[in-house]
PDB file of C-alpha atoms and ligand atoms in Angstrom:
ATOM      1  CA  MET A   1      -0.033   0.024  -0.009  1.00  0.00           C
ATOM      2  CA  ASP A   2       1.356   3.452  -0.915  1.00  0.00           C
ATOM      3  CA  TYR A   3       0.528   5.533   2.094  1.00  0.00           C
ATOM      4  CA  ARG A   4       1.596   8.713   0.498  1.00  0.00           C
ATOM      5  CA  LYS A   5      -1.457   8.382  -1.833  1.00  0.00           C
ATOM      6  CA  LYS A   6      -3.688   7.006   0.908  1.00  0.00           C
ATOM      7  CA  LEU A   7      -2.978   9.405   3.714  1.00  0.00           C
ATOM      8  CA  VAL A   8      -2.079  12.704   2.008  1.00  0.00           C
ATOM      9  CA  VAL A   9      -4.364  15.700   2.423  1.00  0.00           C
ATOM     10  CA  GLU A  10      -5.113  16.802  -1.168  1.00  0.00           C
ATOM     11  CA  PRO A  11      -4.497  20.508  -1.578  1.00  0.00           C
ATOM     12  CA  GLY A  12      -7.701  22.444  -1.396  1.00  0.00           C
ATOM     13  CA  SER A  13      -9.647  19.608   0.046  1.00  0.00           C
ATOM     14  CA  LYS A  14     -11.867  19.812   3.152  1.00  0.00           C
ATOM     15  CA  VAL A  15     -10.660  17.879   6.207  1.00  0.00           C
ATOM     16  CA  ARG A  16     -13.034  16.118   8.608  1.00  0.00           C
ATOM     17  CA  LEU A  17     -11.056  14.259  11.256  1.00  0.00           C
ATOM     18  CA  SER A  18     -14.135  12.550  12.435  1.00  0.00           C
ATOM     19  CA  LYS A  19     -14.313  10.746   9.069  1.00  0.00           C
ATOM     20  CA  ILE A  20     -10.743   9.345   9.528  1.00  0.00           C
ATOM     21  CA  ASP A  21     -10.389   6.240  11.681  1.00  0.00           C
ATOM     22  CA  PRO A  22      -7.480   6.728  14.111  1.00  0.00           C
ATOM     23  CA  SER A  23      -7.387   2.928  14.559  1.00  0.00           C
ATOM     24  CA  TYR A  24      -6.831   2.303  10.816  1.00  0.00           C
ATOM     25  CA  SER A  25      -3.927  -0.122  10.210  1.00  0.00           C
ATOM     26  CA  GLY A  26      -4.215  -0.932   6.441  1.00  0.00           C
ATOM     27  CA  GLU A  27      -3.854  -4.527   5.474  1.00  0.00           C
ATOM     28  CA  HIS A  28      -1.281  -5.136   8.308  1.00  0.00           C
ATOM     29  CA  GLU A  29      -2.523  -7.444  11.009  1.00  0.00           C
ATOM     30  CA  SER A  30      -0.189  -6.918  13.825  1.00  0.00           C
ATOM     31  CA  HIS A  31       2.979  -5.332  15.063  1.00  0.00           C
ATOM     32  CA  GLU A  32       4.946  -8.597  14.530  1.00  0.00           C
ATOM     33  CA  LYS A  33       3.920  -8.759  10.873  1.00  0.00           C
ATOM     34  CA  ALA A  34       4.650  -5.104  10.175  1.00  0.00           C
ATOM     35  CA  LEU A  35       8.013  -5.011  11.959  1.00  0.00           C
ATOM     36  CA  PRO A  36      10.232  -6.326   9.043  1.00  0.00           C
ATOM     37  CA  GLU A  37       8.638  -3.570   6.834  1.00  0.00           C
ATOM     38  CA  ILE A  38       9.254  -0.861   9.427  1.00  0.00           C
ATOM     39  CA  GLN A  39      12.848  -2.045   9.769  1.00  0.00           C
ATOM     40  CA  ALA A  40      13.413  -2.093   6.053  1.00  0.00           C
ATOM     41  CA  ASN A  41      11.986   1.538   5.785  1.00  0.00           C
ATOM     42  CA  VAL A  42      14.253   2.699   8.603  1.00  0.00           C
ATOM     43  CA  GLU A  43      17.280   1.148   6.809  1.00  0.00           C
ATOM     44  CA  ARG A  44      16.357   2.859   3.559  1.00  0.00           C
ATOM     45  CA  MET A  45      16.010   6.218   5.459  1.00  0.00           C
ATOM     46  CA  ASP A  46      19.533   5.701   6.890  1.00  0.00           C
ATOM     47  CA  LYS A  47      21.047   4.973   3.443  1.00  0.00           C
ATOM     48  CA  LEU A  48      19.189   7.942   1.847  1.00  0.00           C
ATOM     49  CA  GLN A  49      20.311  10.339   4.698  1.00  0.00           C
ATOM     50  CA  TYR A  50      23.894   9.396   3.925  1.00  0.00           C
ATOM     51  CA  LEU A  51      23.212  10.273   0.312  1.00  0.00           C
ATOM     52  CA  LEU A  52      21.536  13.543   1.277  1.00  0.00           C
ATOM     53  CA  TYR A  53      24.527  14.593   3.323  1.00  0.00           C
ATOM     54  CA  ALA A  54      27.028  13.528   0.682  1.00  0.00           C
ATOM     55  CA  ASP A  55      25.057  15.218  -2.041  1.00  0.00           C
ATOM     56  CA  GLY A  56      24.920  18.398  -0.064  1.00  0.00           C
ATOM     57  CA  SER A  57      22.575  20.328  -2.384  1.00  0.00           C
ATOM     58  CA  GLN A  58      19.158  19.634  -0.659  1.00  0.00           C
ATOM     59  CA  SER A  59      17.592  19.265   2.725  1.00  0.00           C
ATOM     60  CA  LEU A  60      14.637  17.651   4.460  1.00  0.00           C
ATOM     61  CA  LEU A  61      12.295  19.239   6.984  1.00  0.00           C
ATOM     62  CA  VAL A  62       9.826  16.961   8.790  1.00  0.00           C
ATOM     63  CA  VAL A  63       7.151  18.661  10.880  1.00  0.00           C
ATOM     64  CA  LEU A  64       5.354  16.587  13.561  1.00  0.00           C
ATOM     65  CA  GLN A  65       2.160  17.902  15.039  1.00  0.00           C
ATOM     66  CA  ALA A  66      -0.305  16.209  17.337  1.00  0.00           C
ATOM     67  CA  LEU A  67      -2.260  16.383  20.535  1.00  0.00           C
ATOM     68  CA  ASP A  68      -0.505  15.217  23.653  1.00  0.00           C
ATOM     69  CA  ALA A  69       0.429  11.544  23.897  1.00  0.00           C
ATOM     70  CA  ALA A  70      -0.233  10.922  20.214  1.00  0.00           C
ATOM     71  CA  GLY A  71       3.337   9.771  19.712  1.00  0.00           C
ATOM     72  CA  LYS A  72       5.536  12.593  18.303  1.00  0.00           C
ATOM     73  CA  ASP A  73       8.393  11.420  20.637  1.00  0.00           C
ATOM     74  CA  GLY A  74       7.755   7.814  19.643  1.00  0.00           C
ATOM     75  CA  VAL A  75       8.073   8.637  15.988  1.00  0.00           C
ATOM     76  CA  ILE A  76      11.316  10.428  16.642  1.00  0.00           C
ATOM     77  CA  ARG A  77      12.646   7.475  18.751  1.00  0.00           C
ATOM     78  CA  HIS A  78      11.547   4.626  16.485  1.00  0.00           C
ATOM     79  CA  VAL A  79      11.614   6.090  12.996  1.00  0.00           C
ATOM     80  CA  PHE A  80      14.418   8.717  13.041  1.00  0.00           C
ATOM     81  CA  SER A  81      16.809   7.041  15.400  1.00  0.00           C
ATOM     82  CA  GLY A  82      18.366   5.115  12.493  1.00  0.00           C
ATOM     83  CA  MET A  83      19.825   8.188  10.929  1.00  0.00           C
ATOM     84  CA  ASN A  84      23.252   9.369  11.575  1.00  0.00           C
ATOM     85  CA  PRO A  85      23.210  12.136  14.280  1.00  0.00           C
ATOM     86  CA  GLN A  86      25.884  13.914  12.262  1.00  0.00           C
ATOM     87  CA  GLY A  87      23.386  15.544   9.886  1.00  0.00           C
ATOM     88  CA  THR A  88      20.056  14.897  11.667  1.00  0.00           C
ATOM     89  CA  PHE A  89      18.585  17.324  14.143  1.00  0.00           C
ATOM     90  CA  VAL A  90      15.464  17.528  16.261  1.00  0.00           C
ATOM     91  CA  PHE A  91      13.998  20.776  17.643  1.00  0.00           C
ATOM     92  CA  GLY A  92      11.101  20.854  20.057  1.00  0.00           C
ATOM     93  CA  PHE A  93       9.101  24.044  20.162  1.00  0.00           C
ATOM     94  CA  LYS A  94       7.702  24.986  23.577  1.00  0.00           C
ATOM     95  CA  GLN A  95       6.037  28.194  24.780  1.00  0.00           C
ATOM     96  CA  PRO A  96       8.038  30.914  23.187  1.00  0.00           C
ATOM     97  CA  SER A  97      10.874  32.380  25.254  1.00  0.00           C
ATOM     98  CA  LYS A  98      11.065  36.133  25.842  1.00  0.00           C
ATOM     99  CA  ASP A  99      13.382  36.419  23.097  1.00  0.00           C
ATOM    100  CA  GLU A 100      11.261  34.385  20.643  1.00  0.00           C
ATOM    101  CA  ALA A 101       8.090  36.126  21.611  1.00  0.00           C
ATOM    102  CA  ALA A 102       9.767  39.496  20.859  1.00  0.00           C
ATOM    103  CA  HIS A 103      10.086  38.457  17.138  1.00  0.00           C
ATOM    104  CA  ASP A 104       7.486  37.435  14.466  1.00  0.00           C
ATOM    105  CA  PHE A 105       6.055  33.965  14.926  1.00  0.00           C
ATOM    106  CA  LEU A 106       8.171  32.460  12.116  1.00  0.00           C
ATOM    107  CA  TRP A 107      11.502  33.666  13.296  1.00  0.00           C
ATOM    108  CA  ARG A 108      12.318  30.863  15.678  1.00  0.00           C
ATOM    109  CA  ALA A 109      11.246  28.207  13.142  1.00  0.00           C
ATOM    110  CA  HIS A 110      13.342  29.808  10.360  1.00  0.00           C
ATOM    111  CA  LEU A 111      16.408  29.763  12.644  1.00  0.00           C
ATOM    112  CA  ARG A 112      16.120  26.008  12.906  1.00  0.00           C
ATOM    113  CA  THR A 113      15.459  25.100   9.280  1.00  0.00           C
ATOM    114  CA  PRO A 114      17.943  22.526   7.831  1.00  0.00           C
ATOM    115  CA  GLU A 115      21.116  23.463   6.132  1.00  0.00           C
ATOM    116  CA  LYS A 116      21.824  21.843   2.783  1.00  0.00           C
ATOM    117  CA  GLY A 117      22.609  18.166   3.394  1.00  0.00           C
ATOM    118  CA  GLU A 118      20.657  18.058   6.771  1.00  0.00           C
ATOM    119  CA  VAL A 119      17.487  16.452   7.958  1.00  0.00           C
ATOM    120  CA  VAL A 120      15.633  18.452  10.604  1.00  0.00           C
ATOM    121  CA  VAL A 121      12.642  17.184  12.563  1.00  0.00           C
ATOM    122  CA  PHE A 122      10.337  19.728  14.184  1.00  0.00           C
ATOM    123  CA  ASN A 123       8.637  18.276  17.348  1.00  0.00           C
ATOM    124  CA  ARG A 124       5.827  20.865  17.216  1.00  0.00           C
ATOM    125  CA  SER A 125       6.482  23.741  15.018  1.00  0.00           C
ATOM    126  CA  HIS A 126       5.401  27.191  13.648  1.00  0.00           C
ATOM    127  CA  TYR A 127       1.895  25.472  13.395  1.00  0.00           C
ATOM    128  CA  GLU A 128       1.387  25.939  17.137  1.00  0.00           C
ATOM    129  CA  ASP A 129       0.860  29.548  16.255  1.00  0.00           C
ATOM    130  CA  VAL A 130      -2.449  28.602  14.592  1.00  0.00           C
ATOM    131  CA  LEU A 131      -3.233  25.766  17.016  1.00  0.00           C
ATOM    132  CA  VAL A 132      -2.683  26.365  20.736  1.00  0.00           C
ATOM    133  CA  VAL A 133      -2.533  29.984  20.081  1.00  0.00           C
ATOM    134  CA  ARG A 134      -5.902  29.967  18.336  1.00  0.00           C
ATOM    135  CA  VAL A 135      -7.631  27.563  20.813  1.00  0.00           C
ATOM    136  CA  HIS A 136      -6.367  29.613  23.735  1.00  0.00           C
ATOM    137  CA  LYS A 137      -7.058  32.872  22.135  1.00  0.00           C
ATOM    138  CA  LEU A 138      -3.494  34.086  22.812  1.00  0.00           C
ATOM    139  CA  VAL A 139      -3.798  36.454  19.916  1.00  0.00           C
ATOM    140  CA  GLU A 140      -6.898  37.862  18.190  1.00  0.00           C
ATOM    141  CA  ARG A 141      -8.590  36.072  15.266  1.00  0.00           C
ATOM    142  CA  ARG A 142      -7.561  38.833  12.869  1.00  0.00           C
ATOM    143  CA  VAL A 143      -3.857  38.010  13.742  1.00  0.00           C
ATOM    144  CA  TRP A 144      -3.949  34.179  13.617  1.00  0.00           C
ATOM    145  CA  SER A 145      -6.255  34.064  10.635  1.00  0.00           C
ATOM    146  CA  LYS A 146      -3.626  35.749   8.423  1.00  0.00           C
ATOM    147  CA  ARG A 147      -0.917  33.212   9.436  1.00  0.00           C
ATOM    148  CA  TYR A 148      -1.958  30.456   7.116  1.00  0.00           C
ATOM    149  CA  ASP A 149      -0.916  32.496   4.107  1.00  0.00           C
ATOM    150  CA  LEU A 150       2.262  33.556   5.926  1.00  0.00           C
ATOM    151  CA  ILE A 151       3.063  29.925   6.631  1.00  0.00           C
ATOM    152  CA  ASN A 152       2.558  28.977   3.041  1.00  0.00           C
ATOM    153  CA  ASP A 153       4.804  31.760   1.880  1.00  0.00           C
ATOM    154  CA  PHE A 154       7.438  30.795   4.437  1.00  0.00           C
ATOM    155  CA  GLU A 155       7.398  27.176   3.361  1.00  0.00           C
ATOM    156  CA  LYS A 156       7.648  28.313  -0.330  1.00  0.00           C
ATOM    157  CA  ILE A 157      10.878  30.154   0.475  1.00  0.00           C
ATOM    158  CA  LEU A 158      12.243  26.964   1.955  1.00  0.00           C
ATOM    159  CA  ILE A 159      11.150  24.896  -1.054  1.00  0.00           C
ATOM    160  CA  GLN A 160      12.804  27.276  -3.469  1.00  0.00           C
ATOM    161  CA  ASN A 161      15.945  26.848  -1.496  1.00  0.00           C
ATOM    162  CA  ARG A 162      15.663  23.050  -2.155  1.00  0.00           C
ATOM    163  CA  THR A 163      14.203  21.903   1.107  1.00  0.00           C
ATOM    164  CA  THR A 164      11.676  19.057   0.856  1.00  0.00           C
ATOM    165  CA  ILE A 165       8.948  19.498   3.450  1.00  0.00           C
ATOM    166  CA  LEU A 166       6.800  16.690   4.970  1.00  0.00           C
ATOM    167  CA  LYS A 167       4.145  17.390   7.561  1.00  0.00           C
ATOM    168  CA  PHE A 168       2.563  14.722   9.749  1.00  0.00           C
ATOM    169  CA  PHE A 169      -0.508  15.075  11.899  1.00  0.00           C
ATOM    170  CA  LEU A 170      -0.608  12.062  14.357  1.00  0.00           C
ATOM    171  CA  HIS A 171      -4.282  11.356  14.677  1.00  0.00           C
ATOM    172  CA  ILE A 172      -5.511   9.598  17.906  1.00  0.00           C
ATOM    173  CA  SER A 173      -8.838   9.276  19.564  1.00  0.00           C
ATOM    174  CA  PRO A 174      -9.719  10.879  22.888  1.00  0.00           C
ATOM    175  CA  GLU A 175     -10.119   7.488  24.463  1.00  0.00           C
ATOM    176  CA  GLU A 176      -6.692   6.277  23.259  1.00  0.00           C
ATOM    177  CA  GLN A 177      -5.166   9.573  24.771  1.00  0.00           C
ATOM    178  CA  LEU A 178      -6.794   8.897  28.068  1.00  0.00           C
ATOM    179  CA  ALA A 179      -5.510   5.288  28.138  1.00  0.00           C
ATOM    180  CA  ARG A 180      -1.985   6.555  27.451  1.00  0.00           C
ATOM    181  CA  PHE A 181      -2.199   9.153  30.166  1.00  0.00           C
ATOM    182  CA  LYS A 182      -3.276   6.351  32.492  1.00  0.00           C
ATOM    183  CA  GLN A 183      -0.327   4.200  31.501  1.00  0.00           C
ATOM    184  CA  ARG A 184       1.922   7.115  32.431  1.00  0.00           C
ATOM    185  CA  LEU A 185       0.245   7.376  35.893  1.00  0.00           C
ATOM    186  CA  ASP A 186       0.974   3.671  36.332  1.00  0.00           C
ATOM    187  CA  ASP A 187       4.719   3.954  35.371  1.00  0.00           C
ATOM    188  CA  PRO A 188       6.857   5.977  37.754  1.00  0.00           C
ATOM    189  CA  SER A 189       9.530   6.446  35.140  1.00  0.00           C
ATOM    190  CA  ARG A 190       7.064   8.474  33.196  1.00  0.00           C
ATOM    191  CA  HIS A 191       5.477  10.516  35.982  1.00  0.00           C
ATOM    192  CA  TRP A 192       7.653  13.453  34.928  1.00  0.00           C
ATOM    193  CA  LYS A 193       5.708  13.684  31.643  1.00  0.00           C
ATOM    194  CA  ILE A 194       2.386  14.215  33.383  1.00  0.00           C
ATOM    195  CA  SER A 195       0.825  17.637  34.125  1.00  0.00           C
ATOM    196  CA  GLU A 196      -2.665  18.552  35.201  1.00  0.00           C
ATOM    197  CA  SER A 197      -2.974  20.727  32.102  1.00  0.00           C
ATOM    198  CA  ASP A 198      -2.796  17.534  29.945  1.00  0.00           C
ATOM    199  CA  TYR A 199      -6.147  16.697  31.433  1.00  0.00           C
ATOM    200  CA  SER A 200      -7.723  20.199  31.228  1.00  0.00           C
ATOM    201  CA  GLU A 201      -6.578  20.461  27.530  1.00  0.00           C
ATOM    202  CA  ARG A 202      -8.845  17.484  26.787  1.00  0.00           C
ATOM    203  CA  GLU A 203     -11.803  19.604  27.475  1.00  0.00           C
ATOM    204  CA  LEU A 204     -10.711  21.688  24.475  1.00  0.00           C
ATOM    205  CA  TRP A 205     -10.641  18.679  22.156  1.00  0.00           C
ATOM    206  CA  PRO A 206     -13.400  19.969  19.778  1.00  0.00           C
ATOM    207  CA  GLN A 207     -11.585  23.312  19.449  1.00  0.00           C
ATOM    208  CA  TYR A 208      -8.316  21.613  18.703  1.00  0.00           C
ATOM    209  CA  VAL A 209      -9.944  19.386  16.157  1.00  0.00           C
ATOM    210  CA  GLU A 210     -11.404  22.464  14.417  1.00  0.00           C
ATOM    211  CA  ALA A 211      -7.981  24.270  14.487  1.00  0.00           C
ATOM    212  CA  TYR A 212      -6.178  21.196  13.177  1.00  0.00           C
ATOM    213  CA  GLU A 213      -8.755  20.762  10.337  1.00  0.00           C
ATOM    214  CA  ASP A 214      -8.348  24.367   9.214  1.00  0.00           C
ATOM    215  CA  ALA A 215      -4.562  24.227   9.536  1.00  0.00           C
ATOM    216  CA  VAL A 216      -4.108  21.084   7.661  1.00  0.00           C
ATOM    217  CA  ALA A 217      -6.645  22.008   4.894  1.00  0.00           C
ATOM    218  CA  LEU A 218      -5.277  25.532   4.343  1.00  0.00           C
ATOM    219  CA  THR A 219      -1.627  24.560   4.286  1.00  0.00           C
ATOM    220  CA  SER A 220      -1.426  21.235   2.584  1.00  0.00           C
ATOM    221  CA  THR A 221       0.329  22.028  -0.752  1.00  0.00           C
ATOM    222  CA  LYS A 222       1.726  19.829  -3.488  1.00  0.00           C
ATOM    223  CA  ARG A 223       5.280  20.692  -2.423  1.00  0.00           C
ATOM    224  CA  ALA A 224       4.634  20.761   1.369  1.00  0.00           C
ATOM    225  CA  PRO A 225       1.935  18.147   1.914  1.00  0.00           C
ATOM    226  CA  TRP A 226       0.234  17.205   5.112  1.00  0.00           C
ATOM    227  CA  TYR A 227      -0.270  13.525   5.973  1.00  0.00           C
ATOM    228  CA  ILE A 228      -2.936  12.482   8.501  1.00  0.00           C
ATOM    229  CA  ILE A 229      -1.436   9.380  10.213  1.00  0.00           C
ATOM    230  CA  PRO A 230      -3.847   7.116  12.060  1.00  0.00           C
ATOM    231  CA  ALA A 231      -1.953   6.732  15.341  1.00  0.00           C
ATOM    232  CA  ASN A 232      -3.949   4.686  17.797  1.00  0.00           C
ATOM    233  CA  HIS A 233      -1.689   1.774  16.752  1.00  0.00           C
ATOM    234  CA  LYS A 234       1.864   2.925  17.424  1.00  0.00           C
ATOM    235  CA  TRP A 235       3.291   0.384  15.041  1.00  0.00           C
ATOM    236  CA  PHE A 236       1.060   1.464  12.149  1.00  0.00           C
ATOM    237  CA  ARG A 237       2.054   5.042  12.812  1.00  0.00           C
ATOM    238  CA  ASN A 238       5.788   4.122  12.605  1.00  0.00           C
ATOM    239  CA  LEU A 239       5.099   2.114   9.449  1.00  0.00           C
ATOM    240  CA  ALA A 240       3.294   4.857   7.620  1.00  0.00           C
ATOM    241  CA  VAL A 241       5.692   7.598   8.623  1.00  0.00           C
ATOM    242  CA  SER A 242       8.752   5.575   7.820  1.00  0.00           C
ATOM    243  CA  GLN A 243       7.303   4.609   4.436  1.00  0.00           C
ATOM    244  CA  ILE A 244       6.338   8.073   3.519  1.00  0.00           C
ATOM    245  CA  VAL A 245       9.669   9.562   4.518  1.00  0.00           C
ATOM    246  CA  ALA A 246      11.693   6.877   2.705  1.00  0.00           C
ATOM    247  CA  ASP A 247       9.650   7.104  -0.480  1.00  0.00           C
ATOM    248  CA  THR A 248       9.823  10.830  -0.492  1.00  0.00           C
ATOM    249  CA  MET A 249      13.727  10.796  -0.078  1.00  0.00           C
ATOM    250  CA  ASP A 250      13.829   8.272  -2.728  1.00  0.00           C
ATOM    251  CA  GLU A 251      12.448  10.708  -5.231  1.00  0.00           C
ATOM    252  CA  MET A 252      14.671  13.634  -4.243  1.00  0.00           C
ATOM    253  CA  GLY A 253      17.263  12.544  -6.941  1.00  0.00           C
ATOM    254  CA  LEU A 254      20.015  12.316  -4.427  1.00  0.00           C
ATOM    255  CA  LYS A 255      23.452  11.485  -5.901  1.00  0.00           C
ATOM    256  CA  LEU A 256      26.955  11.013  -4.614  1.00  0.00           C
ATOM    257  CA  PRO A 257      28.971  13.981  -5.681  1.00  0.00           C
ATOM    258  CA  PRO A 258      31.467  13.377  -8.498  1.00  0.00           C
ATOM    259  CA  THR A 259      34.947  12.210  -7.379  1.00  0.00           C
ATOM    260  CA  ARG A 260      37.330  15.177  -7.403  1.00  0.00           C
ATOM    261  CA  VAL A 261      40.484  13.283  -7.174  1.00  0.00           C
ATOM    262  CA  ASN A 262      42.223  10.569  -9.115  1.00  0.00           C
ATOM    263  CA  ILE A 263      41.566   7.505  -6.942  1.00  0.00           C
ATOM    264  CA  ALA A 264      44.102   5.221  -8.801  1.00  0.00           C
ATOM    265  CA  ASP A 265      46.678   7.891  -8.440  1.00  0.00           C
ATOM    266  CA  ILE A 266      46.248   8.385  -4.751  1.00  0.00           C
ATOM    267  CA  SER A 267      46.084   4.717  -4.084  1.00  0.00           C
ATOM    268  CA  ARG A 268      49.418   4.137  -5.911  1.00  0.00           C
ATOM    269  CA  LYS A 269      51.137   7.122  -4.422  1.00  0.00           C
ATOM    270  CA  TYR A 270      50.247   6.727  -0.755  1.00  0.00           C
ATOM    271  CA  HIS A 271      49.130   3.144  -0.206  1.00  0.00           C
ATOM    272  CA  ALA A 272      51.679   1.361  -2.375  1.00  0.00           C
ATOM    273  CA  ALA A 273      54.412   3.387  -0.706  1.00  0.00           C
ATOM    274  CA  ALA A 274      53.053   2.531   2.746  1.00  0.00           C
ATOM    275  CA  ARG A 275      52.998  -1.160   1.893  1.00  0.00           C
ATOM    276  CA  ALA A 276      56.490  -1.094   0.662  1.00  0.00           C
ATOM    277  CA  LYS A 277      57.702   0.550   3.827  1.00  0.00           C
ATOM    278  CA  THR A 278      55.992  -1.901   6.299  1.00  0.00           C
ATOM    279  CA  GLY A 279      56.581  -4.923   4.045  1.00  0.00           C
ATOM    280  CA  LYS A 280      52.970  -5.485   3.987  1.00  0.00           C
ATOM    281  CA  GLY A 281      51.618  -6.998   0.865  1.00  0.00           C
ATOM    282  CA  LYS A 282      54.907  -8.770   0.027  1.00  0.00           C
ATOM    283  CA  GLY A 283      54.460 -12.365  -1.049  1.00  0.00           C
ATOM    284  CA  ARG A 284      50.696 -12.171  -0.945  1.00  0.00           C
ATOM    285  CA  THR A 285      48.180 -12.793  -3.511  1.00  0.00           C
ATOM    286  CA  LYS A 286      46.410  -9.845  -5.222  1.00  0.00           C
ATOM    287  CA  GLU A 287      43.197 -10.730  -3.434  1.00  0.00           C
ATOM    288  CA  ALA A 288      44.765 -10.699  -0.038  1.00  0.00           C
ATOM    289  CA  VAL A 289      46.311  -7.265  -0.625  1.00  0.00           C
ATOM    290  CA  LYS A 290      43.092  -5.920  -1.842  1.00  0.00           C
ATOM    291  CA  ALA A 291      41.238  -7.277   1.298  1.00  0.00           C
ATOM    292  CA  GLU A 292      43.824  -5.596   3.576  1.00  0.00           C
TER     293      GLU A 292
HETATM  294  P1  AMP B 301       5.488  19.584  25.181  1.00  0.00           P
HETATM  295  O1  AMP B 301       5.358  19.348  23.745  1.00  0.00           O
HETATM  296  O2  AMP B 301       4.581  18.633  26.005  1.00  0.00           O
HETATM  297  O3  AMP B 301       6.801  19.615  25.673  1.00  0.00           O
HETATM  298  O4  AMP B 301       4.778  20.950  25.521  1.00  0.00           O
HETATM  299  C1  AMP B 301       5.144  22.129  24.893  1.00  0.00           C
HETATM  300  C2  AMP B 301       4.103  23.066  25.067  1.00  0.00           C
HETATM  301  O5  AMP B 301       4.389  24.314  24.442  1.00  0.00           O
HETATM  302  C3  AMP B 301       2.747  22.635  24.489  1.00  0.00           C
HETATM  303  O6  AMP B 301       1.643  22.717  25.404  1.00  0.00           O
HETATM  304  C4  AMP B 301       2.564  23.609  23.270  1.00  0.00           C
HETATM  305  O7  AMP B 301       1.221  23.864  23.020  1.00  0.00           O
HETATM  306  C5  AMP B 301       3.241  24.823  23.836  1.00  0.00           C
HETATM  307  N1  AMP B 301       3.577  25.706  22.704  1.00  0.00           N
HETATM  308  C6  AMP B 301       4.405  25.420  21.676  1.00  0.00           C
HETATM  309  N2  AMP B 301       4.463  26.393  20.854  1.00  0.00           N
HETATM  310  C7  AMP B 301       3.711  27.507  21.392  1.00  0.00           C
HETATM  311  C8  AMP B 301       3.363  28.856  20.974  1.00  0.00           C
HETATM  312  N3  AMP B 301       3.840  29.269  19.822  1.00  0.00           N
HETATM  313  N4  AMP B 301       2.565  29.511  21.840  1.00  0.00           N
HETATM  314  C9  AMP B 301       2.079  28.994  22.931  1.00  0.00           C
HETATM  315  N5  AMP B 301       2.390  27.723  23.412  1.00  0.00           N
HETATM  316  C10 AMP B 301       3.168  26.974  22.581  1.00  0.00           C
HETATM  317 MG1   MG B 302       2.962  17.667  26.795  1.00  0.00          MG
END
């Protein structure tokens, strides 16, 4: 199944989250059966990230948005942990600091966008400024309502600078969220993650749904698409995200840069000399020397 086709939000389409089953898991029956596919995707991502880094002419920005406990951290740990940390960065966006709040809302996001060759994952993002900010009325409607266009323009700048953008909304049900909060209560190692506001935010669920539906519908574009990932099953979430990332990177046309040196020359000049000095290679077969 091609989850890019299945889960993408078509530009200009209306989004009704209530019509999308958060427990969807495709044709896959279980975690065990999906695991080899997830692992294969993660390995593909690792190889492609090496190419992206070597190629050095493009970059990838992955935006993760979701309500609490939907699995943003889980995606980072299970899907992106295969990539080389030298060239892969994760930034979490919290309540703006004094410095951040003193600038326009896109400033702090722009500071963190990937350099050429890099993969950057946003754990929350500039979208919070049309989500939590809208739901909690932190700014007036006339301010946040203009931000969708500003976000689209901002992302256009990045795309023109050869950044590929992928945006994921992890979609869980309120029941699943409550069950996950309960698991946290039952596990002392995760108590630090709990706050009372997690529970009070649940009362705003319908407002968040509305804000997400608008955000996703108004900013899903051909070049910076949103994907709505059914996330009640953690393994399906990981499968879908890893497949979409790997398939997208596959189509970026990444290439190893041309060799700038004469490999044969260098090999002869430095390695043959070293072998002669140490005596290595003497009296051995060609194959043994090669394998050295
Ligand atoms: P967490 O992701 O659990 O670490 O929490 C980060 C918190 O920061 C969340 O409650 C977000 O809604 C909040 N947050 C992120 N960006 C903004 C923003 N621009 N304005 C207000 N709150 C934000
Ligand atoms: Mg939280």
